[in-house]
mmCIF file of N, CA and C in Angstrom:
data_model
loop_
_atom_site.group_PDB
_atom_site.id
_atom_site.type_symbol
_atom_site.label_atom_id
_atom_site.label_comp_id
_atom_site.label_asym_id
_atom_site.label_seq_id
_atom_site.Cartn_x
_atom_site.Cartn_y
_atom_site.Cartn_z
ATOM 1 N N UNK B 1283 -14.498 -8.760 21.374
ATOM 2 C CA UNK B 1283 -14.840 -7.542 22.108
ATOM 3 C C UNK B 1283 -13.407 -6.805 22.386
ATOM 4 N N UNK B 1284 -13.804 -5.333 22.327
ATOM 5 C CA UNK B 1284 -12.953 -4.654 22.281
ATOM 6 C C UNK B 1284 -12.778 -3.697 23.706
ATOM 7 N N UNK B 1285 -11.766 -3.366 24.204
ATOM 8 C CA UNK B 1285 -11.513 -2.634 25.468
ATOM 9 C C UNK B 1285 -11.385 -1.131 24.802
ATOM 10 N N UNK B 1286 -12.484 -0.481 25.635
ATOM 11 C CA UNK B 1286 -12.286 1.462 25.059
ATOM 12 C C UNK B 1286 -11.077 1.567 25.630
ATOM 13 N N UNK B 1287 -10.205 2.594 24.978
ATOM 14 C CA UNK B 1287 -9.073 2.783 25.417
ATOM 15 C C UNK B 1287 -9.253 4.579 24.958
ATOM 16 N N UNK B 1288 -8.789 5.506 26.106
ATOM 17 C CA UNK B 1288 -8.812 6.997 25.581
ATOM 18 C C UNK B 1288 -8.073 7.548 24.967
ATOM 19 N N UNK B 1289 -8.066 8.617 24.403
ATOM 20 C CA UNK B 1289 -7.326 8.793 23.180
ATOM 21 C C UNK B 1289 -5.803 9.066 23.530
ATOM 22 N N UNK B 1290 -5.606 9.712 24.696
ATOM 23 C CA UNK B 1290 -4.293 9.927 25.847
ATOM 24 C C UNK B 1290 -3.325 8.301 25.623
ATOM 25 N N UNK B 1291 -4.352 7.139 26.149
ATOM 26 C CA UNK B 1291 -3.721 6.264 26.100
ATOM 27 C C UNK B 1291 -3.285 5.524 24.924
ATOM 28 N N UNK B 1292 -4.285 5.576 24.089
ATOM 29 C CA UNK B 1292 -3.685 5.252 22.453
ATOM 30 C C UNK B 1292 -2.335 6.080 22.034
ATOM 31 N N UNK B 1293 -2.695 7.195 22.039
ATOM 32 C CA UNK B 1293 -1.388 7.934 21.864
ATOM 33 C C UNK B 1293 -0.359 7.302 22.291
ATOM 34 N N UNK B 1294 -0.153 7.443 23.567
ATOM 35 C CA UNK B 1294 0.640 6.756 24.332
ATOM 36 C C UNK B 1294 1.652 5.090 24.122
ATOM 37 N N UNK B 1295 0.301 4.408 23.874
ATOM 38 C CA UNK B 1295 0.784 3.148 23.500
ATOM 39 C C UNK B 1295 1.821 3.275 22.233
ATOM 40 N N UNK B 1296 1.111 3.943 21.097
ATOM 41 C CA UNK B 1296 1.459 3.940 19.828
ATOM 42 C C UNK B 1296 2.848 4.389 19.723
ATOM 43 N N UNK B 1297 3.055 5.596 20.486
ATOM 44 C CA UNK B 1297 4.509 6.696 20.897
ATOM 45 C C UNK B 1297 5.180 5.669 21.555
ATOM 46 N N UNK B 1298 5.194 4.951 22.406
ATOM 47 C CA UNK B 1298 5.984 4.087 23.022
ATOM 48 C C UNK B 1298 6.316 3.035 22.617
ATOM 49 N N UNK B 1299 5.508 2.408 21.675
ATOM 50 C CA UNK B 1299 5.984 1.398 20.893
ATOM 51 C C UNK B 1299 6.977 1.700 19.461
ATOM 52 N N UNK B 1300 6.671 3.279 19.145
ATOM 53 C CA UNK B 1300 7.478 3.617 17.904
ATOM 54 C C UNK B 1300 8.450 3.961 18.201
ATOM 55 N N UNK B 1301 8.612 4.517 19.851
ATOM 56 C CA UNK B 1301 9.778 5.348 20.319
ATOM 57 C C UNK B 1301 11.074 3.851 20.547
ATOM 58 N N UNK B 1302 10.162 2.747 20.975
ATOM 59 C CA UNK B 1302 11.035 1.565 21.528
ATOM 60 C C UNK B 1302 12.030 0.727 20.162
ATOM 61 N N UNK B 1303 11.072 1.171 19.100
ATOM 62 C CA UNK B 1303 11.299 0.379 17.820
ATOM 63 C C UNK B 1303 12.490 1.045 17.124
ATOM 64 N N UNK B 1304 12.162 2.688 17.587
ATOM 65 C CA UNK B 1304 13.567 3.249 16.822
ATOM 66 C C UNK B 1304 14.687 3.387 17.600
ATOM 67 N N UNK B 1305 14.297 3.146 18.967
ATOM 68 C CA UNK B 1305 15.819 3.271 19.776
ATOM 69 C C UNK B 1305 16.342 2.127 19.320
ATOM 70 N N UNK B 1306 15.805 0.816 19.633
ATOM 71 C CA UNK B 1306 16.239 -0.198 19.386
ATOM 72 C C UNK B 1306 17.128 -0.796 18.110
ATOM 73 N N UNK B 1307 16.002 -0.369 17.038
ATOM 74 C CA UNK B 1307 16.709 -0.293 15.738
ATOM 75 C C UNK B 1307 17.697 0.276 15.404
ATOM 76 N N UNK B 1308 17.986 1.515 16.014
ATOM 77 C CA UNK B 1308 18.979 2.579 15.666
ATOM 78 C C UNK B 1308 20.292 1.907 16.562
ATOM 79 N N UNK B 1309 20.162 1.387 17.886
ATOM 80 C CA UNK B 1309 21.345 1.018 18.833
ATOM 81 C C UNK B 1309 21.908 -0.207 17.972
ATOM 82 N N UNK B 1310 20.982 -0.998 17.217
ATOM 83 C CA UNK B 1310 21.569 -1.723 16.532
ATOM 84 C C UNK B 1310 22.410 -1.598 15.483
ATOM 85 N N UNK B 1311 21.994 -0.652 14.431
ATOM 86 C CA UNK B 1311 22.409 -0.270 13.118
ATOM 87 C C UNK B 1311 23.744 0.227 13.582
ATOM 88 N N UNK B 1312 23.876 1.381 14.862
ATOM 89 C CA UNK B 1312 24.904 1.897 15.139
ATOM 90 C C UNK B 1312 26.304 1.179 15.591
ATOM 91 N N UNK B 1313 25.699 0.216 15.755
ATOM 92 C CA UNK B 1313 26.939 -0.741 16.142
ATOM 93 C C UNK B 1313 28.105 -1.061 15.131
ATOM 94 N N UNK B 1314 29.478 -0.805 15.326
ATOM 95 C CA UNK B 1314 30.098 -0.618 14.197
ATOM 96 C C UNK B 1314 30.310 -2.092 13.418
ATOM 97 N N UNK B 1315 30.150 -3.250 13.997
ATOM 98 C CA UNK B 1315 29.959 -4.286 13.873
ATOM 99 C C UNK B 1315 28.878 -4.671 12.422
ATOM 100 N N UNK B 1316 27.644 -3.936 12.435
ATOM 101 C CA UNK B 1316 26.756 -4.108 11.804
ATOM 102 C C UNK B 1316 27.265 -4.064 10.321
ATOM 103 N N UNK B 1317 28.242 -3.075 10.057
ATOM 104 C CA UNK B 1317 28.899 -3.165 8.564
ATOM 105 C C UNK B 1317 29.252 -4.155 8.389
ATOM 106 N N UNK B 1318 29.733 -4.918 8.841
ATOM 107 C CA UNK B 1318 30.712 -6.222 8.523
ATOM 108 C C UNK B 1318 29.821 -7.511 8.974
ATOM 109 N N UNK B 1319 28.530 -7.046 9.501
ATOM 110 C CA UNK B 1319 28.044 -8.536 9.751
ATOM 111 C C UNK B 1319 26.377 -8.345 9.322
ATOM 112 N N UNK B 1320 26.262 -8.863 8.341
ATOM 113 C CA UNK B 1320 24.363 -8.700 7.444
ATOM 114 C C UNK B 1320 23.334 -9.576 8.296
ATOM 115 N N UNK B 1321 23.932 -10.086 9.206
ATOM 116 C CA UNK B 1321 23.249 -11.294 10.070
ATOM 117 C C UNK B 1321 22.712 -10.008 11.061
ATOM 118 N N UNK B 1322 23.289 -9.157 11.424
ATOM 119 C CA UNK B 1322 22.976 -8.207 12.741
ATOM 120 C C UNK B 1322 21.792 -7.375 11.970
ATOM 121 N N UNK B 1323 22.026 -6.875 10.722
ATOM 122 C CA UNK B 1323 21.267 -6.099 9.773
ATOM 123 C C UNK B 1323 20.064 -6.856 9.990
ATOM 124 N N UNK B 1324 19.799 -8.084 9.244
ATOM 125 C CA UNK B 1324 18.874 -8.485 9.242
ATOM 126 C C UNK B 1324 17.726 -8.959 10.345
ATOM 127 N N UNK B 1325 18.961 -8.856 11.438
ATOM 128 C CA UNK B 1325 17.635 -9.118 12.966
ATOM 129 C C UNK B 1325 17.211 -7.352 13.373
ATOM 130 N N UNK B 1326 17.904 -6.609 12.789
ATOM 131 C CA UNK B 1326 17.178 -5.236 13.036
ATOM 132 C C UNK B 1326 16.207 -5.267 12.255
ATOM 133 N N UNK B 1327 15.827 -5.498 11.062
ATOM 134 C CA UNK B 1327 14.706 -5.421 10.238
ATOM 135 C C UNK B 1327 13.495 -6.652 10.621
ATOM 136 N N UNK B 1328 14.312 -7.699 11.303
ATOM 137 C CA UNK B 1328 13.289 -8.318 11.738
ATOM 138 C C UNK B 1328 12.581 -7.982 13.288
ATOM 139 N N UNK B 1329 13.601 -7.340 13.859
ATOM 140 C CA UNK B 1329 12.898 -6.377 14.800
ATOM 141 C C UNK B 1329 12.126 -5.599 14.481
ATOM 142 N N UNK B 1330 12.320 -4.592 13.865
ATOM 143 C CA UNK B 1330 11.653 -3.788 12.951
ATOM 144 C C UNK B 1330 9.938 -4.100 12.831
ATOM 145 N N UNK B 1331 10.006 -5.156 11.879
ATOM 146 C CA UNK B 1331 8.654 -6.365 11.651
ATOM 147 C C UNK B 1331 7.911 -6.509 13.214
ATOM 148 N N UNK B 1332 8.699 -6.846 13.744
ATOM 149 C CA UNK B 1332 8.220 -7.153 15.022
ATOM 150 C C UNK B 1332 7.371 -6.387 16.113
ATOM 151 N N UNK B 1333 7.790 -5.530 15.872
ATOM 152 C CA UNK B 1333 7.270 -4.025 16.492
ATOM 153 C C UNK B 1333 5.921 -3.391 15.610
ATOM 154 N N UNK B 1334 6.166 -3.532 14.129
ATOM 155 C CA UNK B 1334 4.703 -3.144 13.312
ATOM 156 C C UNK B 1334 3.888 -4.371 13.876
ATOM 157 N N UNK B 1335 4.024 -5.626 13.447
ATOM 158 C CA UNK B 1335 3.194 -6.256 14.242
ATOM 159 C C UNK B 1335 2.399 -5.977 15.552
ATOM 160 N N UNK B 1336 3.043 -5.703 16.149
ATOM 161 C CA UNK B 1336 2.710 -5.524 17.766
ATOM 162 C C UNK B 1336 1.675 -4.139 17.618
ATOM 163 N N UNK B 1337 1.746 -3.511 16.881
ATOM 164 C CA UNK B 1337 0.985 -2.233 16.589
ATOM 165 C C UNK B 1337 0.142 -2.758 16.067
ATOM 166 N N UNK B 1338 -0.191 -3.719 15.068
ATOM 167 C CA UNK B 1338 -1.347 -4.259 14.805
ATOM 168 C C UNK B 1338 -2.356 -4.935 15.426
ATOM 169 N N UNK B 1339 -1.505 -5.628 16.452
ATOM 170 C CA UNK B 1339 -2.210 -6.052 17.429
ATOM 171 C C UNK B 1339 -3.075 -5.312 18.175
ATOM 172 N N UNK B 1340 -2.029 -4.206 18.552
ATOM 173 C CA UNK B 1340 -3.084 -3.119 19.456
ATOM 174 C C UNK B 1340 -4.271 -2.630 18.572
ATOM 175 N N UNK B 1341 -3.934 -2.440 17.844
ATOM 176 C CA UNK B 1341 -5.356 -1.762 16.926
ATOM 177 C C UNK B 1341 -6.417 -3.327 16.913
ATOM 178 N N UNK B 1342 -5.954 -4.413 16.834
ATOM 179 C CA UNK B 1342 -6.629 -5.444 16.664
ATOM 180 C C UNK B 1342 -7.741 -5.344 18.070
ATOM 181 N N UNK B 1343 -7.097 -5.194 19.229
ATOM 182 C CA UNK B 1343 -7.651 -5.620 20.395
ATOM 183 C C UNK B 1343 -7.972 -4.516 21.220
ATOM 184 N N UNK B 1344 -7.788 -3.280 21.036
ATOM 185 C CA UNK B 1344 -8.412 -2.057 21.390
ATOM 186 C C UNK B 1344 -9.240 -1.182 20.449
ATOM 187 N N UNK B 1345 -10.161 -0.642 21.150
ATOM 188 C CA UNK B 1345 -11.264 0.036 20.499
ATOM 189 C C UNK B 1345 -10.385 1.752 20.169
ATOM 190 N N UNK B 1346 -10.207 2.125 19.575
ATOM 191 C CA UNK B 1346 -9.406 3.391 19.648
ATOM 192 C C UNK B 1346 -9.955 4.500 18.952
ATOM 193 N N UNK B 1347 -11.496 4.354 18.419
ATOM 194 C CA UNK B 1347 -12.385 5.554 17.963
ATOM 195 C C UNK B 1347 -12.801 5.923 19.055
#
């Protein structure tokens, strides 16, 4: 079952998720320790993947048409 979502709400959800993804990823990557710690860079990549999966789940659970 899909939940109807307005075009405005759809845009707000997607832009909020995208903005959060960019802010967190940039915050991690701008950390001077990232250059010296590949583990932190991998965590940033993993976090980006989580945000992408979250966006996919939004599409699956809401009817954006």
